[in-house]
PDB file of C-alpha atoms in Angstrom:
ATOM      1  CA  UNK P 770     -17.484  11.219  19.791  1.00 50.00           C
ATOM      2  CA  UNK P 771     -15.577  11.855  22.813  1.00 50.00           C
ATOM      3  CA  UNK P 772     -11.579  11.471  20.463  1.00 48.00           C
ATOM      4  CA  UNK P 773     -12.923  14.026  17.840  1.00 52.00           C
ATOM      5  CA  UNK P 774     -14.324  16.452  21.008  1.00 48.00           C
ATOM      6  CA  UNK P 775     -10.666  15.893  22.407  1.00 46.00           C
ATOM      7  CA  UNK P 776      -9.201  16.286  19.183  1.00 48.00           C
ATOM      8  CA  UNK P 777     -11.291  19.491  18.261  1.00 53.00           C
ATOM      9  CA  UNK P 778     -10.442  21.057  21.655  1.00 50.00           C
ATOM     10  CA  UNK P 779      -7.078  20.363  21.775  1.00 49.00           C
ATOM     11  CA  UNK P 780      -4.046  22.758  20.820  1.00 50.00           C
ATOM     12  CA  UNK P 781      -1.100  20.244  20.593  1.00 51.00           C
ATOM     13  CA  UNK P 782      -0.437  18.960  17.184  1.00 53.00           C
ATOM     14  CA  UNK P 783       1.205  16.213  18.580  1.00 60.00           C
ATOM     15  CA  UNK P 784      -1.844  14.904  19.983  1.00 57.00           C
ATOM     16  CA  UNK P 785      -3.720  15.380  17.271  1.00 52.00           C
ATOM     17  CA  UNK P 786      -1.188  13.670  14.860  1.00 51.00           C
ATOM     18  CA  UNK P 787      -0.659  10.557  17.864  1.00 52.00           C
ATOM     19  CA  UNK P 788      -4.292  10.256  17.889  1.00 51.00           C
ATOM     20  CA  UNK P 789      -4.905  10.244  13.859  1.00 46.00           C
ATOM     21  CA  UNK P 790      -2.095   7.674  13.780  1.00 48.00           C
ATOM     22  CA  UNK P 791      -3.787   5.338  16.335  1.00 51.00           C
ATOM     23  CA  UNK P 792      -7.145   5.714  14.709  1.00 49.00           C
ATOM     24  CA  UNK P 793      -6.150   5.094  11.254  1.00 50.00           C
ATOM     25  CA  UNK P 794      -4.783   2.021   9.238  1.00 52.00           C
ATOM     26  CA  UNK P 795      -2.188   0.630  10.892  1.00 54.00           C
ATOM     27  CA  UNK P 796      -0.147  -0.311   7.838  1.00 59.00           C
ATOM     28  CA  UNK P 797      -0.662   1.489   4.240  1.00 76.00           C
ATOM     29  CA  UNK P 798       0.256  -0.985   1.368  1.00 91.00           C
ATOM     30  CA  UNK P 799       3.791  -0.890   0.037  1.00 94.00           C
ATOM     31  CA  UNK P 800       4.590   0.355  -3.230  1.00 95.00           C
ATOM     32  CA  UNK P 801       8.072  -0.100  -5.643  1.00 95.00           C
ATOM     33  CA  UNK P 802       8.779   0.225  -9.248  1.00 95.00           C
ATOM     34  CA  UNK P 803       9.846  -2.896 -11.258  1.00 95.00           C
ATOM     35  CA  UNK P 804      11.788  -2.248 -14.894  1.00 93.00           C
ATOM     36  CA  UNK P 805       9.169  -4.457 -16.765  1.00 94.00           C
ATOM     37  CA  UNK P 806       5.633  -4.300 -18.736  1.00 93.00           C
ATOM     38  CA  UNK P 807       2.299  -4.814 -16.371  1.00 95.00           C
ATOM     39  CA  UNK P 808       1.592  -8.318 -18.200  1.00 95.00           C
ATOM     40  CA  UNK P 809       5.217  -9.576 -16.665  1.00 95.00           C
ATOM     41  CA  UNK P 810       5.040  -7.703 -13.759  1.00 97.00           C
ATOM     42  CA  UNK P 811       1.779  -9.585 -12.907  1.00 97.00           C
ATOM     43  CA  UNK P 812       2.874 -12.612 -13.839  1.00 97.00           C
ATOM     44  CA  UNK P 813       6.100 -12.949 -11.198  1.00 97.00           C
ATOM     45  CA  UNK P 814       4.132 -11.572  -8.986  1.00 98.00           C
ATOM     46  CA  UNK P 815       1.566 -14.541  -9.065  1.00 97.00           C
ATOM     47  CA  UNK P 816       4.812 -16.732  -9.073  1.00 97.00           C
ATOM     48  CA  UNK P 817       5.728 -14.753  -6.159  1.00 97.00           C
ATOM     49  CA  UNK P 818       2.244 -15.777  -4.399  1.00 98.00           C
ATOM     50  CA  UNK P 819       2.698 -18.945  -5.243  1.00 97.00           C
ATOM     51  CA  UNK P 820       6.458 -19.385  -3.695  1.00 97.00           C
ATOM     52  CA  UNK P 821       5.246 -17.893  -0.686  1.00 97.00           C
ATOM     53  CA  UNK P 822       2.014 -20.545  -0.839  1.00 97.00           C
ATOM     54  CA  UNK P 823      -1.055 -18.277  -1.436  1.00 97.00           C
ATOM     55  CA  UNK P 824      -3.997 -19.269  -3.360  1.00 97.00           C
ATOM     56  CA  UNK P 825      -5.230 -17.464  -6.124  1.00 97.00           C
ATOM     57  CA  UNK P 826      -8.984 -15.810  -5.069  1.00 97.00           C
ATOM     58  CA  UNK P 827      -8.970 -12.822  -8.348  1.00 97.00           C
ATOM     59  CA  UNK P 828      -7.446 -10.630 -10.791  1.00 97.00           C
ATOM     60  CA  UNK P 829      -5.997 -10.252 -13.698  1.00 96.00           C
ATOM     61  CA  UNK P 830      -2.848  -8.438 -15.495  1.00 95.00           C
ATOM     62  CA  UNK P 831      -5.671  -6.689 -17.989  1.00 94.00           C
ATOM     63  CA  UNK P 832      -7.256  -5.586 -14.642  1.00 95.00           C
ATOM     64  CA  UNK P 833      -4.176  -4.909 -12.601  1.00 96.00           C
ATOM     65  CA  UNK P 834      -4.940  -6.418  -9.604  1.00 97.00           C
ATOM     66  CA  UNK P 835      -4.009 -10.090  -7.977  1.00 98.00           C
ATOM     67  CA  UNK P 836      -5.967 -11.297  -4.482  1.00 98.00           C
ATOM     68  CA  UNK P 837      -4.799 -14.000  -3.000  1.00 97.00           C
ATOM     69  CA  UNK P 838      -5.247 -16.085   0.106  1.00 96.00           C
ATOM     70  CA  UNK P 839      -2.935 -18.012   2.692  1.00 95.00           C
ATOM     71  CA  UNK P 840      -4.509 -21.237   3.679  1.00 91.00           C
ATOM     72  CA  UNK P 841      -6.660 -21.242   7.020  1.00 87.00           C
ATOM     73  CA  UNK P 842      -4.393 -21.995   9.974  1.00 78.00           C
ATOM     74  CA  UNK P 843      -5.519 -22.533  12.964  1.00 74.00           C
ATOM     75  CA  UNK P 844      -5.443 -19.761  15.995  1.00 64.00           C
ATOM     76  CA  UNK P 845      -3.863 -18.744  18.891  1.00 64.00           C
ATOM     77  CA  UNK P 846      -7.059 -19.813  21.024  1.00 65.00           C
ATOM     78  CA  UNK P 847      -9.035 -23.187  20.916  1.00 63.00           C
ATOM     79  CA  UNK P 848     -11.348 -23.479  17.668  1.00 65.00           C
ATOM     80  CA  UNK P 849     -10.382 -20.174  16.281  1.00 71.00           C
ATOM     81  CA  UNK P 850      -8.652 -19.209  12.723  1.00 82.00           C
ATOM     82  CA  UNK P 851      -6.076 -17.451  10.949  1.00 85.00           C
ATOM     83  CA  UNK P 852      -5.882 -16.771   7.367  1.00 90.00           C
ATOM     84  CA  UNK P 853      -3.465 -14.030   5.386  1.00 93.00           C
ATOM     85  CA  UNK P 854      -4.669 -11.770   2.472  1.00 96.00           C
ATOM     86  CA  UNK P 855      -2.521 -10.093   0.025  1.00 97.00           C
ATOM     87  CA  UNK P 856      -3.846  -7.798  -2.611  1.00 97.00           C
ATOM     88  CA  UNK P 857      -1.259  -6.879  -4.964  1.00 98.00           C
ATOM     89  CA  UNK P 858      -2.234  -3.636  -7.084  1.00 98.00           C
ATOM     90  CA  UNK P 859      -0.220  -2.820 -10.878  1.00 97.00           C
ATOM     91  CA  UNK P 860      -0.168   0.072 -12.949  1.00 96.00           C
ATOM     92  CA  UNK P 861       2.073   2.084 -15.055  1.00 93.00           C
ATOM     93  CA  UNK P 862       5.087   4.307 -14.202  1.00 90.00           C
ATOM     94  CA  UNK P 863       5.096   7.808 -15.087  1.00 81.00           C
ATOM     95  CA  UNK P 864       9.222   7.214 -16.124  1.00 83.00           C
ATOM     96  CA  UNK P 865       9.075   2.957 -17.170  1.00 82.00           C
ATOM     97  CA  UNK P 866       8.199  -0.003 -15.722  1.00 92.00           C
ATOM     98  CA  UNK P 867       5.564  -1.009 -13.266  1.00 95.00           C
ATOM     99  CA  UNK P 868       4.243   0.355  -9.977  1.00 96.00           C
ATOM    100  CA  UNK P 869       3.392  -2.857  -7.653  1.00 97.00           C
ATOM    101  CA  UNK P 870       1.735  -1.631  -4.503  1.00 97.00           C
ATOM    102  CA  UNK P 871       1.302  -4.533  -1.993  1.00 97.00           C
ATOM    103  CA  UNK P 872      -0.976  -4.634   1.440  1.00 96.00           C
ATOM    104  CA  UNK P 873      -1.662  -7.677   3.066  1.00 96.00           C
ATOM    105  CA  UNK P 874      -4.085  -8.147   5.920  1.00 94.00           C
ATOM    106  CA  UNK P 875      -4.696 -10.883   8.821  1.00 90.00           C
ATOM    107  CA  UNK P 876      -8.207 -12.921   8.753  1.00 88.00           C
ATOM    108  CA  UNK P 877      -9.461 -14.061  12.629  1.00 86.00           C
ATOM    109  CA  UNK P 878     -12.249 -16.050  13.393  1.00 81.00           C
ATOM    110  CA  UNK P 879     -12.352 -16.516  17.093  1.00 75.00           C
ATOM    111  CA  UNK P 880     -14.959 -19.197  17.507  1.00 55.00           C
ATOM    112  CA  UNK P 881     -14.961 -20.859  13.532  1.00 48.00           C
ATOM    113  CA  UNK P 882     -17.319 -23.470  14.812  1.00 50.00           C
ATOM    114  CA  UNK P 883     -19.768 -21.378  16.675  1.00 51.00           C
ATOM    115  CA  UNK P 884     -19.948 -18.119  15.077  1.00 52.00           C
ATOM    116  CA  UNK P 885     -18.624 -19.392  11.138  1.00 56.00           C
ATOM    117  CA  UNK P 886     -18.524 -16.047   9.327  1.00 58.00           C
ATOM    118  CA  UNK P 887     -17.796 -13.618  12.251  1.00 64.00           C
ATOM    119  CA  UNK P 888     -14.218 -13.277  11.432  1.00 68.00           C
ATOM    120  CA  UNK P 889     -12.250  -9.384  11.283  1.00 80.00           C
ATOM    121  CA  UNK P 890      -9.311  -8.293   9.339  1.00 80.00           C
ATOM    122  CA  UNK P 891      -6.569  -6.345  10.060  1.00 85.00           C
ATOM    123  CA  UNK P 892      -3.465  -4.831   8.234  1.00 91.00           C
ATOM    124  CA  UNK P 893      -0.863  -6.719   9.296  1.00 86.00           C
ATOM    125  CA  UNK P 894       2.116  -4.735  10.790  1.00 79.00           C
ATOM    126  CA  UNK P 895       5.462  -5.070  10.647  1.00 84.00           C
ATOM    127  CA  UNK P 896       5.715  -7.975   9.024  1.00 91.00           C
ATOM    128  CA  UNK P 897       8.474  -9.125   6.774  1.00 94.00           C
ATOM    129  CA  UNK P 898       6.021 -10.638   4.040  1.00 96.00           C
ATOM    130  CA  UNK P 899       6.881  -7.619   2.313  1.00 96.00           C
ATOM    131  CA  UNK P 900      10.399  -7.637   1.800  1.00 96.00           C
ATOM    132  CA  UNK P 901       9.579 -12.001   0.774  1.00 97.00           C
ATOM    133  CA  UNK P 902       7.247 -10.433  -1.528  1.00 98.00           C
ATOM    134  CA  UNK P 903       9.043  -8.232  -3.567  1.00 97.00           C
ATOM    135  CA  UNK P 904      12.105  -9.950  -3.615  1.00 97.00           C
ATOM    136  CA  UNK P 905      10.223 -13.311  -4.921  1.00 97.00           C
ATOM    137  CA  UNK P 906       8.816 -10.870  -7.810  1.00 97.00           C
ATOM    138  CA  UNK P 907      11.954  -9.414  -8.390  1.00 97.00           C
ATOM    139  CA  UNK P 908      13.460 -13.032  -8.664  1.00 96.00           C
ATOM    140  CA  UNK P 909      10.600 -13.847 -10.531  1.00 97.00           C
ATOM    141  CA  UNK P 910      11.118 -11.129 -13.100  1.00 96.00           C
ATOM    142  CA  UNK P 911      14.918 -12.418 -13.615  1.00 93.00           C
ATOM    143  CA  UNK P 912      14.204 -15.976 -14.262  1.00 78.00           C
ATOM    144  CA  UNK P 913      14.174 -16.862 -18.050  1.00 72.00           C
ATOM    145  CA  UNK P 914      11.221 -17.797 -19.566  1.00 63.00           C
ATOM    146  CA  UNK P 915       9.521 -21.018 -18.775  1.00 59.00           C
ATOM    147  CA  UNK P 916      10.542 -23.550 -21.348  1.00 52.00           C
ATOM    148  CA  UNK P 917      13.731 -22.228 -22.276  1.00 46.00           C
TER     149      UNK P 917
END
């Protein structure tokens, strides 16, 4: 209550906008535009998951959508957990090709053992999982066909 009554009051933009930034997601998904169909768009992109080690969780290339999980690792502090989600979303191209719009987020438990279940997620920042990502699919897209 008391950020929107300093927002509200205040004349600077620039506040405003620093404020709104800080508030909201830290990290919107990433988006580029492959040259193929949806069906092998979504298929190098689960190859992709799987050269980076993710686990399939859902999804389909009907649906347009791929979830996926990192295995659990354990965390910075004693008995805590990490884990890494990536939701991949597909969908046509108003020219050709495939829109692939990627977001992946960081899983911690602090206390697994105590409090199993308790865990929060954040959009990860700055990370270069990204630029892995899409440059697995787009080696994934190049590759000939499996049993050729």
């Amino acid at each position: 209550m008391c950020v929107a009554a300093l927002v509200a009051g205040c004349e600077s933009s620039d506040l405003r906008d620093t404020i709104r930034t800080a508030l909201g997601p830290r990290e919107a998904p990433r988006t580029r535009v492959f040259q193929a169909d949806q069906r092998a768009a979504y298929e190098a992109a689960r190859a992709a998951a799987d050269a980076m080690g993710y686990h399939y969780v859902r999804g389909g290339p009907a649906q347009g959508e791929l979830d996926e999980l990192s295995s659990i690792s354990g965390g910075d502090d004693a008995g805590s957990s990490r884990q890494i989600s990536m939701k991949v979303r597909l969908g046509p191209d108003a020219e050709a090709g495939t829109v692939v719009t990627v977001s992946f987020d960081e899983i911690l438990e602090a206390a697994s053992a105590t409090q199993a279940g308790m865990a929060t997620e954040t959009p990860m920042r700055d990370t270069p999982l990204y630029e892995v990502f899409f440059r697995n699919l787009q080696n994934a897209l190049q590759a000939p066909p499996k049993g050729q």
